CSV table of C-alpha atoms in Angstrom, one decimal:
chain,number,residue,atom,x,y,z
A,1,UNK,CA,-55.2,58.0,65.8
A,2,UNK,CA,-54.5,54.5,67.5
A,3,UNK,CA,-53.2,51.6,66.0
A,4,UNK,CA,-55.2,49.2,64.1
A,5,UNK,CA,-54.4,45.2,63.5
A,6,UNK,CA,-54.9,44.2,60.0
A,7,UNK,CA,-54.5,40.9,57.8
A,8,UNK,CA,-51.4,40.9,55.9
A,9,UNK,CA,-53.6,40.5,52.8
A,10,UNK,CA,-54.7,44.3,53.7
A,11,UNK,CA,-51.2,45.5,54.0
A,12,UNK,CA,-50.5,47.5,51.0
A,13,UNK,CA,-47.4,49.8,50.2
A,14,UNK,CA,-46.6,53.2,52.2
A,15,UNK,CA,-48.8,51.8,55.4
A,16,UNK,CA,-46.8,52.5,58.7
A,17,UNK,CA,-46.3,49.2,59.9
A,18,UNK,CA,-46.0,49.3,64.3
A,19,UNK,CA,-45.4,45.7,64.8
A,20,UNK,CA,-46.3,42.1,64.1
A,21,UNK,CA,-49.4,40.8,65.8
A,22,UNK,CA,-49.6,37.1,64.1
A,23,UNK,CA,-47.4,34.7,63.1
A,24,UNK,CA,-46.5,31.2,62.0
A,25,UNK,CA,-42.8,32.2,62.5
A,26,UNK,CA,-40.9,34.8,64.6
A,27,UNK,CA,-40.2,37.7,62.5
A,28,UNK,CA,-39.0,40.8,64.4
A,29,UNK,CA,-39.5,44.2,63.7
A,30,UNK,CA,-36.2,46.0,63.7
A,31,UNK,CA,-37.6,49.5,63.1
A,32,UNK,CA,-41.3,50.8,63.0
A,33,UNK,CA,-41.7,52.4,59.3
A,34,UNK,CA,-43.4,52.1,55.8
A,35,UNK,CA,-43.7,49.5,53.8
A,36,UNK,CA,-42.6,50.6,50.6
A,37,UNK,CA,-42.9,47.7,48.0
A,38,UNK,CA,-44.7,45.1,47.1
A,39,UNK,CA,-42.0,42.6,47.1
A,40,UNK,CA,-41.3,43.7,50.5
A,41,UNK,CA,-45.2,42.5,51.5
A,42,UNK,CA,-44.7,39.6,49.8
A,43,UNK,CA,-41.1,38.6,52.2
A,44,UNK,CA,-43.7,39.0,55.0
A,45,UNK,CA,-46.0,36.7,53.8
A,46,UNK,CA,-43.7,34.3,52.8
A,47,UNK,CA,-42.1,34.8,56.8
A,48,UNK,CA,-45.3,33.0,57.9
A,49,UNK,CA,-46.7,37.0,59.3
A,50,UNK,CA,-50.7,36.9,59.2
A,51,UNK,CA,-51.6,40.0,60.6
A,52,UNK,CA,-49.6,43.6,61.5
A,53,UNK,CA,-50.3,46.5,63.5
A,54,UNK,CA,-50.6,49.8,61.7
A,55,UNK,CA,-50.8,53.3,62.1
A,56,UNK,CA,-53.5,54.8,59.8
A,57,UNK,CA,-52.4,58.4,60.8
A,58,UNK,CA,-49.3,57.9,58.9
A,59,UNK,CA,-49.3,57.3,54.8
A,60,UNK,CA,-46.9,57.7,52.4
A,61,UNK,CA,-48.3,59.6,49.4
A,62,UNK,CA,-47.7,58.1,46.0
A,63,UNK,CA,-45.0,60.6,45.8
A,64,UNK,CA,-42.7,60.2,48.8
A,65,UNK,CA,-41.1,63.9,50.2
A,66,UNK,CA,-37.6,64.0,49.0
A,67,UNK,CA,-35.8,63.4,52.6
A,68,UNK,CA,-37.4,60.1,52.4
A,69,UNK,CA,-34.7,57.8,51.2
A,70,UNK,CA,-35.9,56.6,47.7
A,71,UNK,CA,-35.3,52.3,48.0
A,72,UNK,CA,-37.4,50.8,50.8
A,73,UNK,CA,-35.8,50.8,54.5
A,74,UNK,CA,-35.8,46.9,56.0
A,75,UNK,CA,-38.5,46.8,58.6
A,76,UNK,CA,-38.1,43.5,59.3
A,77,UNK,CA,-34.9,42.0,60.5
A,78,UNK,CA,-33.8,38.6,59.4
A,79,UNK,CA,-34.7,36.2,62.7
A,80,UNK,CA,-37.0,34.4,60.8
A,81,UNK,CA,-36.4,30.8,62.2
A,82,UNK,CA,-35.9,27.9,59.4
A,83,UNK,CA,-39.4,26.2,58.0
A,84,UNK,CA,-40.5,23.8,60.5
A,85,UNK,CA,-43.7,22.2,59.2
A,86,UNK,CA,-44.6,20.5,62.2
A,87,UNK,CA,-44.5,23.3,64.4
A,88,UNK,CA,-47.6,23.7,66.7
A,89,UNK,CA,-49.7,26.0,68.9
A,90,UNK,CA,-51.6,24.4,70.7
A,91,UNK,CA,-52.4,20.6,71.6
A,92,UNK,CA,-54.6,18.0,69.6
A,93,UNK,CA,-57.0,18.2,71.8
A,94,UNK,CA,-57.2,22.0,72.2
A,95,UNK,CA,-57.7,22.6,68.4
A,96,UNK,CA,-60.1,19.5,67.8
A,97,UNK,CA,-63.5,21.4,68.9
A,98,UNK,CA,-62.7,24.4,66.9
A,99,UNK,CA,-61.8,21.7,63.6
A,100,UNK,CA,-65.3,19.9,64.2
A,101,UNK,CA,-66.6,23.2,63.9
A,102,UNK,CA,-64.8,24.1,60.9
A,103,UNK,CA,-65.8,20.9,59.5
A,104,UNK,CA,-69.7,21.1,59.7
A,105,UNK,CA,-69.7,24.9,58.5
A,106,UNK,CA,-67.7,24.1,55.4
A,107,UNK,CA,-70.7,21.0,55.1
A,108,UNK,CA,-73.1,23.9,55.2
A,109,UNK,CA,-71.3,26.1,53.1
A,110,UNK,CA,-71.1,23.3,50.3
A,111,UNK,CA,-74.8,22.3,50.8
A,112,UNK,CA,-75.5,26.2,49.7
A,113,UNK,CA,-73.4,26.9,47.2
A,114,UNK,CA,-75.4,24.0,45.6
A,115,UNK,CA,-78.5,25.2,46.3
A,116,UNK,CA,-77.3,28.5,44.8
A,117,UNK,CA,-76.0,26.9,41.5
A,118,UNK,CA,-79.5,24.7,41.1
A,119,UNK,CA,-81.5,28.2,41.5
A,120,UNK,CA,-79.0,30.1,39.0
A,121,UNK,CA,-77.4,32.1,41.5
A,122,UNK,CA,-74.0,32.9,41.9
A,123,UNK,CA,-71.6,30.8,44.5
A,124,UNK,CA,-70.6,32.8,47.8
A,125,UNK,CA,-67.2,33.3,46.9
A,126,UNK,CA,-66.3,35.3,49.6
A,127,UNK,CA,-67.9,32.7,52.7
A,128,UNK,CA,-65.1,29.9,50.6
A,129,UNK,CA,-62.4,32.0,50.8
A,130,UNK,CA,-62.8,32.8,54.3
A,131,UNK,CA,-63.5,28.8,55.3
A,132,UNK,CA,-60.3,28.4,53.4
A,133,UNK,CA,-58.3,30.7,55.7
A,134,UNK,CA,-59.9,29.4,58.9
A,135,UNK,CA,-58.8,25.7,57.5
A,136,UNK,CA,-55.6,27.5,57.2
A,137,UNK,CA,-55.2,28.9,60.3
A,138,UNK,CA,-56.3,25.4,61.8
A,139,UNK,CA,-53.7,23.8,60.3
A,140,UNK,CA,-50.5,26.5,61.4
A,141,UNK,CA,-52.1,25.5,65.1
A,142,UNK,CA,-52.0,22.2,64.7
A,143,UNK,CA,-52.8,19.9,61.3
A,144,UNK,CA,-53.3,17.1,63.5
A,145,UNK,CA,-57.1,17.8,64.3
A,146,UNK,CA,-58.3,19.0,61.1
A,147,UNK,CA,-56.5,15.9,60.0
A,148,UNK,CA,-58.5,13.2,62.1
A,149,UNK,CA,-61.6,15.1,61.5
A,150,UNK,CA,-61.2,14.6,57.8
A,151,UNK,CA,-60.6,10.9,58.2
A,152,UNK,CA,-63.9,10.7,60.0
A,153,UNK,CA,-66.2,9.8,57.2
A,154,UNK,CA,-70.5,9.4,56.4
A,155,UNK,CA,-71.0,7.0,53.8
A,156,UNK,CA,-73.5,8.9,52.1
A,157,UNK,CA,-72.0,12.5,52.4
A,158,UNK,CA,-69.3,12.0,49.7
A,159,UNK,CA,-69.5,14.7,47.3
A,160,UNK,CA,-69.9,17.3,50.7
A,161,UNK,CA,-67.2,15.3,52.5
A,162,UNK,CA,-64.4,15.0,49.7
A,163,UNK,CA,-63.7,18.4,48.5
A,164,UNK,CA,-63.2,19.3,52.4
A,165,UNK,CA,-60.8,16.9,52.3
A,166,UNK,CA,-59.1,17.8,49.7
A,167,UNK,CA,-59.0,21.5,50.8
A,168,UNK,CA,-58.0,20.6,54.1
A,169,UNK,CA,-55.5,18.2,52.7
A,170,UNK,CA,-54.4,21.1,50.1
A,171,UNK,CA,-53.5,23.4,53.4
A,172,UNK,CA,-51.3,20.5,55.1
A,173,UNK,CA,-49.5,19.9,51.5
A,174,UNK,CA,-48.8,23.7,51.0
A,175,UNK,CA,-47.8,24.7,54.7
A,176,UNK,CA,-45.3,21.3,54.4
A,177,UNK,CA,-44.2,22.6,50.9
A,178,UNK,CA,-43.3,26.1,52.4
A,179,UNK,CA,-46.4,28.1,50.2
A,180,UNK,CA,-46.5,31.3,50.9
A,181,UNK,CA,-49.6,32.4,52.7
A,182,UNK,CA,-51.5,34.0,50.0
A,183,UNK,CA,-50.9,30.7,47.4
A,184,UNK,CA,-51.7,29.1,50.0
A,185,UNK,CA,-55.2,30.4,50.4
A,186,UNK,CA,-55.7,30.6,46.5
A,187,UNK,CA,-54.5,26.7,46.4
A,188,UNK,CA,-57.1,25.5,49.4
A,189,UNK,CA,-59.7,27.7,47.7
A,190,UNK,CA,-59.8,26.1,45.0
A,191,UNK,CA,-59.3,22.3,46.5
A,192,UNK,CA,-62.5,23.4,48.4
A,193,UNK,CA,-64.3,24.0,45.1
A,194,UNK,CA,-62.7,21.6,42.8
A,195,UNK,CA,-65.4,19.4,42.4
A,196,UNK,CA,-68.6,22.2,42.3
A,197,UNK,CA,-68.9,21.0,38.9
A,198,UNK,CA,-70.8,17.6,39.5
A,199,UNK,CA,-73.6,19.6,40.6
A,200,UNK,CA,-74.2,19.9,36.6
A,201,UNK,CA,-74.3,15.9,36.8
A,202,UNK,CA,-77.5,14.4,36.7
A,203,UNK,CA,-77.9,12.4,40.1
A,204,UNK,CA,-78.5,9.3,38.6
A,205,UNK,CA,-74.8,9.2,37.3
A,206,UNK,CA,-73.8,10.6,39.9
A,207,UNK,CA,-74.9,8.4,42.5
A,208,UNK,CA,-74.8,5.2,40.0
A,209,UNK,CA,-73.4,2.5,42.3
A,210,UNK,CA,-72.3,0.5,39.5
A,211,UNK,CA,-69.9,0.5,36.7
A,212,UNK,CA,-70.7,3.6,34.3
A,213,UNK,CA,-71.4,3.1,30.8
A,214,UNK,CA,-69.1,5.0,28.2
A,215,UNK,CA,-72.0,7.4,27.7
A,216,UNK,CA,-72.6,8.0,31.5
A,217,UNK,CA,-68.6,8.2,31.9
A,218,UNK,CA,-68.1,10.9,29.1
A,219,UNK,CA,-70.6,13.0,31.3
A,220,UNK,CA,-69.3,12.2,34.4
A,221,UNK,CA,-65.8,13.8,33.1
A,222,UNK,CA,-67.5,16.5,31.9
A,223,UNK,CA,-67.7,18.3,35.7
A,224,UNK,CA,-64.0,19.3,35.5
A,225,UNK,CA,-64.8,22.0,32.9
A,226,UNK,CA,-67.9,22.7,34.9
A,227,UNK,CA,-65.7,23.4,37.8
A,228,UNK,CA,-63.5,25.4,35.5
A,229,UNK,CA,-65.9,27.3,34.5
A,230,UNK,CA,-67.7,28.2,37.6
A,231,UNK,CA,-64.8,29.0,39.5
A,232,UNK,CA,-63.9,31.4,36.5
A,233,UNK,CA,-67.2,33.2,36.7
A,234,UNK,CA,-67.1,33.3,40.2
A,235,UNK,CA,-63.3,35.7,39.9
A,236,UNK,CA,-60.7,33.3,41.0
A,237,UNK,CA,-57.3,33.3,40.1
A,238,UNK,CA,-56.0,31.1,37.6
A,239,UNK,CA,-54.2,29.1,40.1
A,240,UNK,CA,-57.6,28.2,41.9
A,241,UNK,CA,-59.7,27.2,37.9
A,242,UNK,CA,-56.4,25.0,37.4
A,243,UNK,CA,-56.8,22.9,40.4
A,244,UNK,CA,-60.7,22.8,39.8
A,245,UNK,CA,-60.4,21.9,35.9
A,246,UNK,CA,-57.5,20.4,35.7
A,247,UNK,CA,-57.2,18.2,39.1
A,248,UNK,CA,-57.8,14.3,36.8
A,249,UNK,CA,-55.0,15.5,34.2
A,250,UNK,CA,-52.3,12.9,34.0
A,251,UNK,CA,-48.5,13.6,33.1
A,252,UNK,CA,-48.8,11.0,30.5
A,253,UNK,CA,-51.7,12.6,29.0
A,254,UNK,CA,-54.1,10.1,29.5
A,255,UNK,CA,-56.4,12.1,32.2
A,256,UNK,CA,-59.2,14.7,31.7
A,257,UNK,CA,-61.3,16.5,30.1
A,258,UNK,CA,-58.3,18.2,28.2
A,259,UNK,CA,-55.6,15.0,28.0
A,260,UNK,CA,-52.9,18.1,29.3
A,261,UNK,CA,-49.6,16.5,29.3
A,262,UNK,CA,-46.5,16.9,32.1
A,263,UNK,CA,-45.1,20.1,30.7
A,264,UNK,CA,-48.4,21.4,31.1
A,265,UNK,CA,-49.6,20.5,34.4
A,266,UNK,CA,-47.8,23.3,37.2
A,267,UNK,CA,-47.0,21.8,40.4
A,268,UNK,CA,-50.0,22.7,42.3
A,269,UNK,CA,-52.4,20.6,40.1
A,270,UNK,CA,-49.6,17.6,40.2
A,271,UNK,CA,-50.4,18.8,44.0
A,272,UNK,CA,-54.4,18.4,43.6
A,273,UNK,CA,-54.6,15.3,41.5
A,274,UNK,CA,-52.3,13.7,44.4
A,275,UNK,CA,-54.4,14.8,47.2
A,276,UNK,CA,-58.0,14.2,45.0
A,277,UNK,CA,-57.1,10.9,44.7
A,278,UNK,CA,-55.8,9.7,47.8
A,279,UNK,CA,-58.9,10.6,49.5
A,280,UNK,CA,-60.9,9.6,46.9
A,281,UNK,CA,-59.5,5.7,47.5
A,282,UNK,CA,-59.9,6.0,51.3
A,283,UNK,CA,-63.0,6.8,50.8
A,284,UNK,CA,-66.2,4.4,52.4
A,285,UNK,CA,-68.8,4.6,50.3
A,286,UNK,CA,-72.2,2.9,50.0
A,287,UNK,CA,-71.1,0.9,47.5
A,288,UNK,CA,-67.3,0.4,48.2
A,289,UNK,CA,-64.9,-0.1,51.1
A,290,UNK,CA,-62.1,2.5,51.4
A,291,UNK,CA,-58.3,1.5,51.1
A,292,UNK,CA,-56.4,2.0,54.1
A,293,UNK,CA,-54.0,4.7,53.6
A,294,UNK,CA,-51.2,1.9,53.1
A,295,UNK,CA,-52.9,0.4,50.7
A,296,UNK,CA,-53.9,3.8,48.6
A,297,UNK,CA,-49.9,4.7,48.4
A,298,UNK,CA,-49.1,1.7,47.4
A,299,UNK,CA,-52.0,2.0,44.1
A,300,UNK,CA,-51.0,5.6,43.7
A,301,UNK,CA,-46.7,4.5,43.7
A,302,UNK,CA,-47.6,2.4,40.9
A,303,UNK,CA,-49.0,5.2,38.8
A,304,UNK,CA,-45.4,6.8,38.8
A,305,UNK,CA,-44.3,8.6,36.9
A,306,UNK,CA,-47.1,8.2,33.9
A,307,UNK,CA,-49.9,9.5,36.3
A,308,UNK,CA,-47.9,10.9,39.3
A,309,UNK,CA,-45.4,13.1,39.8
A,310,UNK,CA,-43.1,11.1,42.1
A,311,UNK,CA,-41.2,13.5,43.5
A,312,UNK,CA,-44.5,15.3,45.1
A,313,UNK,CA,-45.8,12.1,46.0
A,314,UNK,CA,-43.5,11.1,48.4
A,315,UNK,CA,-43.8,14.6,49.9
A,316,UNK,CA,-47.4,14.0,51.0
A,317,UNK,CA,-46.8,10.8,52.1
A,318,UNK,CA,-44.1,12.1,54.4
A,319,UNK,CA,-46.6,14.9,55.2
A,320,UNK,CA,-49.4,13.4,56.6
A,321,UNK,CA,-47.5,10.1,57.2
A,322,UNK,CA,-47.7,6.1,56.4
A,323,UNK,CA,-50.3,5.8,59.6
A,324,UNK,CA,-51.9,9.3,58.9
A,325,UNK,CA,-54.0,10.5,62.0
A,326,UNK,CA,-57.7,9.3,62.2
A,327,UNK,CA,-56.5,5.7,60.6
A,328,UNK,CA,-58.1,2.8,62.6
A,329,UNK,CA,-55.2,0.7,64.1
A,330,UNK,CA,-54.8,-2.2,65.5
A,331,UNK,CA,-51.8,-3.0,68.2
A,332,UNK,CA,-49.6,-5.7,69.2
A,333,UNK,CA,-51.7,-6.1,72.1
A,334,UNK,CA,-54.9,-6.4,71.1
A,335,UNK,CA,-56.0,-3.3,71.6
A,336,UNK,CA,-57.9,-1.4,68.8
A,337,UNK,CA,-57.6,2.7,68.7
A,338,UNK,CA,-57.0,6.1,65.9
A,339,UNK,CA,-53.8,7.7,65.6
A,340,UNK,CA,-54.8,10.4,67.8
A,341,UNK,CA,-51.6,12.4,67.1
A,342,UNK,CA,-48.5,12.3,64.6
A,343,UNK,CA,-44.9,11.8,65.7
A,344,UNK,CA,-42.9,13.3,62.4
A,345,UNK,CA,-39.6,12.0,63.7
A,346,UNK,CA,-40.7,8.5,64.8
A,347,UNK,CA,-43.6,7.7,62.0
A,348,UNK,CA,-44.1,4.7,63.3
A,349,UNK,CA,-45.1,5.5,66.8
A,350,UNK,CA,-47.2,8.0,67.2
A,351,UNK,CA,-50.5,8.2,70.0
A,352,UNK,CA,-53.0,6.3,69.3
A,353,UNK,CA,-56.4,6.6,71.4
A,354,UNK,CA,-57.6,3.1,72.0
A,355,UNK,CA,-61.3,2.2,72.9
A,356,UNK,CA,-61.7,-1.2,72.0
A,357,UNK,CA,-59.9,-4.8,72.3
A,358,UNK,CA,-60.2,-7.2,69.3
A,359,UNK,CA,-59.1,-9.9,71.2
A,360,UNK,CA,-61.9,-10.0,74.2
A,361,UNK,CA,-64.5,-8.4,71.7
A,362,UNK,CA,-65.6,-5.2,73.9
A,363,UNK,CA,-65.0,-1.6,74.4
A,364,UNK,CA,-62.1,-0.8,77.1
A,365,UNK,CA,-61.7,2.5,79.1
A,366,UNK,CA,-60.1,5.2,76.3
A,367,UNK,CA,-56.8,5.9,77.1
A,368,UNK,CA,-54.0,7.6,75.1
A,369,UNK,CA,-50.7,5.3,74.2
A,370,UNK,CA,-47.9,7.2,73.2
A,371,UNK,CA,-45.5,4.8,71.4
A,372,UNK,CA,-43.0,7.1,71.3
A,373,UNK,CA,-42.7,5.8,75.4
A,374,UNK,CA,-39.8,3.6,76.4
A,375,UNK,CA,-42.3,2.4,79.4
A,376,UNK,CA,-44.9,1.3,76.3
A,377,UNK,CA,-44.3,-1.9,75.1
A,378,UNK,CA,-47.0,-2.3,72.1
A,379,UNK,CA,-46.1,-1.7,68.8
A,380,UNK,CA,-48.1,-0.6,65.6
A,381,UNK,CA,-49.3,-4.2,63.9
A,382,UNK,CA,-51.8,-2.4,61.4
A,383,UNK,CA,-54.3,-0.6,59.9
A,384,UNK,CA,-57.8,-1.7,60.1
A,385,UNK,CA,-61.1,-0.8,58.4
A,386,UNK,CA,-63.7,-0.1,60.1
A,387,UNK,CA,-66.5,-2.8,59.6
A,388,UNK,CA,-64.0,-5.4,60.9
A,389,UNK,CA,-65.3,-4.1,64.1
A,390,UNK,CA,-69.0,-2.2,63.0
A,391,UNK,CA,-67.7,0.4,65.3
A,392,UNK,CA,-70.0,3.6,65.1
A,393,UNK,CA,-66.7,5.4,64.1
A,394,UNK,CA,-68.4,9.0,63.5
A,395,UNK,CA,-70.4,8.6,66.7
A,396,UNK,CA,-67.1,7.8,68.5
A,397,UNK,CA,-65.0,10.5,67.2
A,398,UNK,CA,-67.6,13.1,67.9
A,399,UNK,CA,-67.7,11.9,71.9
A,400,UNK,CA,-64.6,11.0,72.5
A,401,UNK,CA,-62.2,12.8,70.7
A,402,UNK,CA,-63.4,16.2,71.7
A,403,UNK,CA,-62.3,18.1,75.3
């Protein structure tokens, strides 16, 4: 029988494993042979492998013969190269198309799973899990697309928007972090569905463009257990009802619905109430202007340690960086543009796209500016919002940034 590729989520122990198909790293098979073990799945996963070639002729019963050695036999040979977060596969621009794609499925995906929940049915769980891995697998090419896309905001699209945000978010926290792939997928999962809850919330508070009253509040705080308790119905792990129930828990104690306290808050809700937040204050809404990135860190260093874990903090900010991509910024020149593309070992100067020049008032041919350039002279001044121009950013992005 010929070989077949498979998903390392399908790999189980005493499948004859031919070779490694995909990866985020470069693991090398030493020897074909059986994988034996669990734990010896699990090294694979946490090598970055995605997918393996096997041969189904060949299984190991339950019992091996007795010339089989007994302990496993090392498949794969130790070149796994060291944990580089900011590796890539492909360009920006290569991955963007496929991201705005991602993006507006996940939309449609959220609009259902809605719909199902308002008609009593169950959520998809399955179509999440898989727009989870595809967010995943977006990110291993290259987090900077997935990353501008999710800057890339509709006012009145919030509750669709943010937990895509989150989720992608999630995916560029964990892969930084070093997560193996399978948390990984359990911890964007359930960023992707944290907020499901709210659809238990009548729209009038939910949609209240004012300050809530204490009654409408106590509701409002009520969709974390919602969220809990969908996700639970639906068969997710625990890791995936944590983020979703737990996500506005505060070390002190002072968050909710259940007032947990530090030493029982695991890192990857520290992780979600982090990322929930963030994009939460950077959000434009209807009724509210959203906090350039700068500004939210600054909010959210202040909430450390009593709300924040600090430590974790600082990783996302060095994760998706002071000027993350998709930020409207404004250069020395003049010139108006989005970081179009990170530089992780020169924060500060990055690519920016610009499009537009505040000081003559009109839109200029687009042209990349890497910053990074000796030949450049401009320099980052700052981060803008985007009605200090009432530039059409969405219709921009979706001309302009893609091949």
């Amino acid at each position: 029988m010929s070989e077949i590729n498979i998903n390392i989520n399908e790999l189980e122990p005493g499948m004859f494993v031919v070779n490694v198909t995909k990866q985020t790293g470069s693991v090398a098979i030493k020897t074909k042979g059986w994988v034996r073990t669990q734990t010896s799945i699990d090294k694979l996963q946490r090598s970055g492998v995605l997918e393996v070639s096997v041969d189904p002729s060949k299984r190991l019963s339950d019992h091996a013969p007795h010339n089989e050695p007994a302990q496993d036999s090392s498949i794969i040979a130790p070149q796994v190269c060291s944990h580089d977060p900011w590796h890539t596969k492909c360009s920006v621009e290569a991955e963007m198309k496929q991201a705005v794609k991602l993006y507006d499925e996940a939309k449609a995906i959220q609009s259902k799973a809605f719909e199902d929940i308002r008609a009593g049915r169950a959520i998809e769980v399955d179509a999440f899990k898989a727009t989870a891995n595809h967010f995943i697998d977006s990110v291993f090419r290259n987090q900077d697309a997935l990353a501008c896309i999710a800057r890339i905001r509709e006012k009145d699209a919030y509750l669709l928007e943010h937990s895509i945000n989150v989720s992608i978010l999630m995916a560029i926290f964990c892969k930084h972090l070093g997560y193996s792939r399978s948390q990984t997928e359990e911890m964007t999962t359930g960023a992707l569905l944290h907020d499901i809850g709210k659809i238990e919330v009548p729209d009038e508070i939910l949609n209240k463009p004012d300050k809530l009253s204490l009654d409408e509040y106590h509701i409002m705080k009520s969709h974390a257990k919602y969220s809990f308790d969908i996700l639970l119905k639906a068969g997710l792990g625990k890791t995936a009802c944590e983020i979703a129930g737990y996500h506005h828990e505060r070390l002190d104690g002072s968050g909710y619905p259940y007032g947990k306290t530090a030493d029982e808050l695991p890192q990857h809700v520290r992780m979600a109430a982090i990322i929930d937040v963030y994009d939460a204050l950077t959000a434009e809404r209807v009724y509210k202007e959203g906090m350039t990135p700068i500004r939210a860190f600054k909010l959210m260093r202040e909430g450390c340690p009593h709300h924040f874990d600090e430590v974790l903090l600082n990783r996302f900010i060095g994760c998706v960086g002071v000027y993350p991509v998709g930020t409207l910024v404004k250069l020395t020149s003049g010139k108006v543009g989005v970081i179009a593309q990170s530089n992780p070992n020169a924060p500060l100067k990055p690519t920016v796209k610009v499009f537009y020049h505040a000081k003559y008032m009109h839109y200029i041919e687009v042209q990349d500016i890497d910053l990074n350039t000796k030949k450049v002279n401009d320099e980052l001044e700052s981060a803008i919002k985007p009605e200090e121009f009432k530039l059409d950013l969405i219709r921009f992005f979706r001309h302009s940034m893609l091949p």
